[in-house]
Amino acid sequence: MPPFLQRVNNAAKGKVLALQEYFTLAWNALRFVFARPFYGGDLVQQMDVIGVQSLGIVLLTGFFTGMVLALQSSVQLKTFGATIYIGRLVAGSMIRELGPVLAGLMVAGRVGSGIAAQLGSMKVTEQIDALNTLGTDPIKKLVTPRVLAALIMMPVLTVINDFVGILGGNVIANIYLGLPTSLYWRTVWEQIATGGFTFRYIPNDFIQGLSKPFVFGGIISITGCYFGLGTTGGTEGVGLATTRTVVTASILILVVDYFMTQILLTLFAQ
Amino acid sequence: MTGTGDRGGDGSPTPPPGGPRGAPKRRADDRRKSEQLRSVRAAIRQELASDAGTDLEERGQEGDSGEQLPVIELSNIDLAFDAPVLEDVSFAAHEGETIVVVGESGTGKSTILKLILRLLVPDDGRVCIDGDDIAHLSFEEALQVRQKMGMVFQGAALFDSMTVYENIAYPLREHTDLEEEEIEERVREKLTFVDLEPDKVMQKFPAELSGGMKKRVGIARGLANNPEIMLYDEPTSGLDPLTTGTITRLIMKLQRELGVTSVVVSHDIRSSFRMATRVALLADRHIKFFGTPEEMTGSDNEYIRDFLGGY
């Protein structure tokens, strides 16, 4: 085989192998959810780190996104005299799209990088080897609690993000457009109801808006753990793992969001 | 060149870890201890000297003929990552022995410890612990075997999110049903064994400890489960000469008082020779020499003489 093809061949093999390792890690992490021993303390601690401690940035992101969304669309809606629909627009965008994606990207930056840095430094200081030596499976002890915590907390953070976003829209609608709060929230509800319901009571918009953060939580935590545990080359390697995690998780979130939207729109087509 | 026994008692008065307080009494204690150590080492050396000249295969045959099996046995190990790392590596450690693996940096010394721990599996050859080949164990079975071993890492590898107490209690909480009081008792016992005052260090985090203290806590954690095998990766690297002496004495104390079998990876010739019952020299992927420190210092092999650098 010519050297050029050989290089391409090796590179392709490397990528496929990396992908296989990524999914093996994900599979093992989820498999251990049901295997003893359970690290309940670690799970609660990670839920605090991933969920509670991310609340600040999620609140800020959500509130300002909702406000800017209302502000920008008010300019457009004014030209059609349709400012009354601002609640529908903000709610629709936040719940289905912006809430999950923005919360995902913010958590990827904050939590994904944190996971990669922590596991990375544990790897380079031989703490991962020490766990193995002390008879503990590092995946069960470190990866499973993080993945599980992210799967649980991401939807919670997204709901909060959605709510403060819509609240931000409410503030702008009130101040700039003089829209009464009750009217604003009525249009928000109309938007949710327009999407239809599953099992009569569960709004389809909620299903769309909450299935995405669940997947994003998985992407962020597994990507962080994958690059963290794969760290080599001392402190420089830790920096590299952190950067790679944020870049990869952010891209994956945006790409997966597109395909999930396609699928969900087909599933919930009116 | 003088033998190690002489050198072990070179009279260099290594102060106790606590500093110069109560110096005369401690110096006397130290002298007494070093005399005891010398006699124990001499006894071990004498026993081993009677084996001088017997190579590994003969030792293996002795094992077969009814003598005690080696606790750790590596036979004809081949291992390669991108390039070959180890080729045809064999050595055995009997109960209570301290084998020191020396060699230049990057020759795969630490890899040997990872093979014994089964963090790595050899491409060819056998790694036996208590006579059982561990190469084909499942991941869970390997976790069980590792509980027979305590490992002290180069940088101590203490969990930095946990206190000293939690670090040492970790293996006990993971693998035993001990009550919290029993765990505390064991933690105190191990900390005292490594000459640390439990009340002073238990609630500290690893970041608050000095290098030597971290190493000692690392040894205490390795000992927590009362293992029959202790493995040390560069136990004295990055330490000042006094702390190096303290750690070396600690490893010898473990061998003497608890009778554990140890494999130490080191490039510190001086401390290696003090603690070793036998030395394995790893060079160019092979074991170039395996024998007592006295045999090593008496060797005419040019590489060995170069390696020892006039020691």
Coordinates of C-alpha atoms in Angstrom, one line a residue, chain B residues 21-195:
Chain B
R21 CA 13.6 17.0 69.3
G22 CA 14.8 14.5 71.9
A23 CA 17.8 13.9 69.7
P24 CA 20.1 12.0 72.0
K25 CA 17.5 9.5 73.0
R26 CA 16.3 9.0 69.5
R27 CA 19.8 8.7 68.2
A28 CA 20.4 5.9 70.7
D29 CA 17.1 4.3 69.6
D30 CA 18.1 4.7 66.0
R31 CA 21.4 3.0 66.6
R32 CA 19.7 0.2 68.4
K33 CA 17.3 -0.2 65.5
S34 CA 19.9 -0.1 62.9
E35 CA 21.8 -2.8 64.7
Q36 CA 18.7 -4.9 64.8
L37 CA 18.2 -4.3 61.1
R38 CA 21.8 -5.3 60.4
S39 CA 21.4 -8.6 62.1
V40 CA 18.1 -9.3 60.4
R41 CA 19.6 -8.4 57.0
A42 CA 22.6 -10.4 57.7
A43 CA 20.5 -13.5 58.5
I44 CA 18.5 -13.0 55.3
R45 CA 21.6 -12.5 53.3
Q46 CA 23.2 -15.6 54.8
E47 CA 20.2 -17.6 53.8
L48 CA 20.2 -16.2 50.3
A49 CA 24.0 -16.5 50.0
S50 CA 23.6 -20.2 50.3
D51 CA 21.5 -20.0 47.1
A52 CA 24.1 -17.9 45.3
G53 CA 24.8 -19.2 41.9
T54 CA 21.4 -21.0 41.6
D55 CA 19.6 -19.4 38.7
L56 CA 15.9 -19.0 38.3
E57 CA 15.2 -22.3 36.7
E58 CA 16.8 -24.1 39.5
R59 CA 14.7 -22.1 41.9
G60 CA 11.6 -23.1 40.0
Q61 CA 12.6 -26.7 40.3
E62 CA 13.2 -26.3 44.0
G63 CA 9.6 -25.0 44.2
D64 CA 8.4 -28.0 42.4
S65 CA 10.2 -30.4 44.6
G66 CA 8.1 -29.5 47.6
E67 CA 9.6 -26.2 48.7
Q68 CA 7.4 -23.1 49.1
L69 CA 6.0 -21.7 45.9
P70 CA 7.1 -18.2 44.9
V71 CA 4.5 -15.6 46.0
I72 CA 5.1 -13.7 42.8
E73 CA 6.5 -15.3 39.7
L74 CA 7.0 -13.8 36.2
S75 CA 8.1 -16.3 33.6
N76 CA 9.2 -15.5 30.1
I77 CA 7.2 -12.3 29.9
D78 CA 7.0 -10.6 26.5
L79 CA 5.2 -7.3 26.2
A80 CA 5.0 -4.7 23.4
F81 CA 3.0 -1.6 22.9
D82 CA 4.1 0.3 19.8
A83 CA 7.5 -1.2 20.3
P84 CA 8.7 -4.1 22.4
V85 CA 9.0 -3.1 26.1
L86 CA 9.8 -6.4 27.8
E87 CA 11.3 -9.6 26.3
D88 CA 11.7 -12.9 28.1
V89 CA 11.6 -11.3 31.5
S90 CA 11.6 -13.8 34.4
F91 CA 12.0 -13.5 38.1
A92 CA 10.4 -14.8 41.3
A93 CA 9.8 -13.5 44.7
H94 CA 9.5 -15.8 47.7
E95 CA 7.6 -15.1 50.9
G96 CA 9.1 -12.2 52.9
E97 CA 11.6 -11.3 50.1
T98 CA 12.1 -7.8 48.9
I99 CA 13.0 -7.7 45.2
V100 CA 14.2 -4.4 43.9
V101 CA 14.0 -3.8 40.2
V102 CA 16.5 -1.3 39.0
G103 CA 17.3 0.1 35.6
E104 CA 17.6 3.2 33.6
S105 CA 14.5 5.4 33.2
G106 CA 12.1 4.3 30.6
T107 CA 13.2 0.6 30.5
G108 CA 9.8 -0.6 31.6
K109 CA 10.4 -1.0 35.4
S110 CA 6.9 0.3 36.3
T111 CA 5.4 -1.9 33.6
I112 CA 6.5 -4.9 35.7
L113 CA 4.4 -3.6 38.6
K114 CA 1.4 -3.1 36.4
L115 CA 1.8 -6.7 35.1
I116 CA 1.9 -8.0 38.7
L117 CA -1.2 -5.9 39.5
R118 CA -2.8 -7.1 36.2
L119 CA -3.4 -3.6 35.1
L120 CA -1.6 -4.9 32.0
V121 CA -1.7 -8.4 30.5
P122 CA 1.5 -9.8 28.9
D123 CA 1.6 -10.7 25.2
D124 CA 3.3 -13.9 26.1
G125 CA 4.5 -15.6 29.3
R126 CA 2.9 -16.0 32.7
V127 CA 2.4 -13.9 35.8
C128 CA 1.6 -16.1 38.8
I129 CA 0.5 -14.9 42.2
D130 CA 0.6 -17.6 44.8
G131 CA 1.0 -20.1 42.0
D132 CA -2.1 -19.0 40.1
D133 CA -1.7 -17.5 36.6
I134 CA -3.5 -14.1 36.6
A135 CA -3.3 -13.4 32.9
H136 CA -6.6 -14.9 32.0
L137 CA -8.7 -13.6 34.9
S138 CA -11.8 -11.6 34.2
F139 CA -11.9 -7.9 35.3
E140 CA -13.8 -8.7 38.4
E141 CA -11.6 -11.6 39.4
A142 CA -8.5 -9.4 38.9
L143 CA -10.0 -6.9 41.3
Q144 CA -10.2 -9.7 43.9
V145 CA -6.6 -10.7 43.3
R146 CA -5.5 -7.1 43.7
Q147 CA -6.8 -7.1 47.2
K148 CA -3.8 -9.4 48.2
M149 CA -1.6 -6.5 47.1
G150 CA -0.8 -3.0 48.3
M151 CA 0.6 -0.5 45.9
V152 CA 2.6 2.6 46.7
F153 CA 2.7 4.9 43.7
Q154 CA 5.5 7.2 42.7
G155 CA 3.5 10.4 43.5
A156 CA 1.6 8.6 46.3
A157 CA -1.6 8.9 44.2
L158 CA -3.7 9.8 47.2
F159 CA -7.2 10.8 46.3
D160 CA -7.1 14.5 46.7
S161 CA -10.8 15.0 47.2
M162 CA -10.6 12.8 50.4
T163 CA -8.9 13.4 53.8
V164 CA -6.0 11.2 54.9
Y165 CA -8.5 9.2 57.0
E166 CA -10.8 8.6 54.1
N167 CA -7.9 7.7 51.9
I168 CA -6.7 4.9 54.2
A169 CA -10.3 3.9 55.1
Y170 CA -11.2 3.6 51.4
P171 CA -10.1 0.0 50.7
L172 CA -11.7 -1.1 54.1
R173 CA -15.0 0.6 53.2
E174 CA -14.9 -0.9 49.7
H175 CA -14.1 -4.5 50.6
T176 CA -14.9 -5.2 54.2
D177 CA -17.9 -5.0 56.5
L178 CA -15.9 -3.4 59.3
E179 CA -17.8 -1.0 61.6
E180 CA -16.7 2.6 61.6
E181 CA -14.9 2.2 65.0
E182 CA -12.9 -0.7 63.7
I183 CA -12.0 1.2 60.6
E184 CA -10.8 4.1 62.7
E185 CA -8.8 1.8 64.8
R186 CA -7.2 0.2 61.7
V187 CA -6.5 3.7 60.2
R188 CA -4.8 4.8 63.5
E189 CA -2.8 1.6 63.6
K190 CA -1.5 2.0 60.1
L191 CA -0.7 5.7 60.5
T192 CA 1.2 4.8 63.7
F193 CA 3.0 2.1 61.9
V194 CA 4.3 4.6 59.3
D195 CA 5.4 6.9 62.1

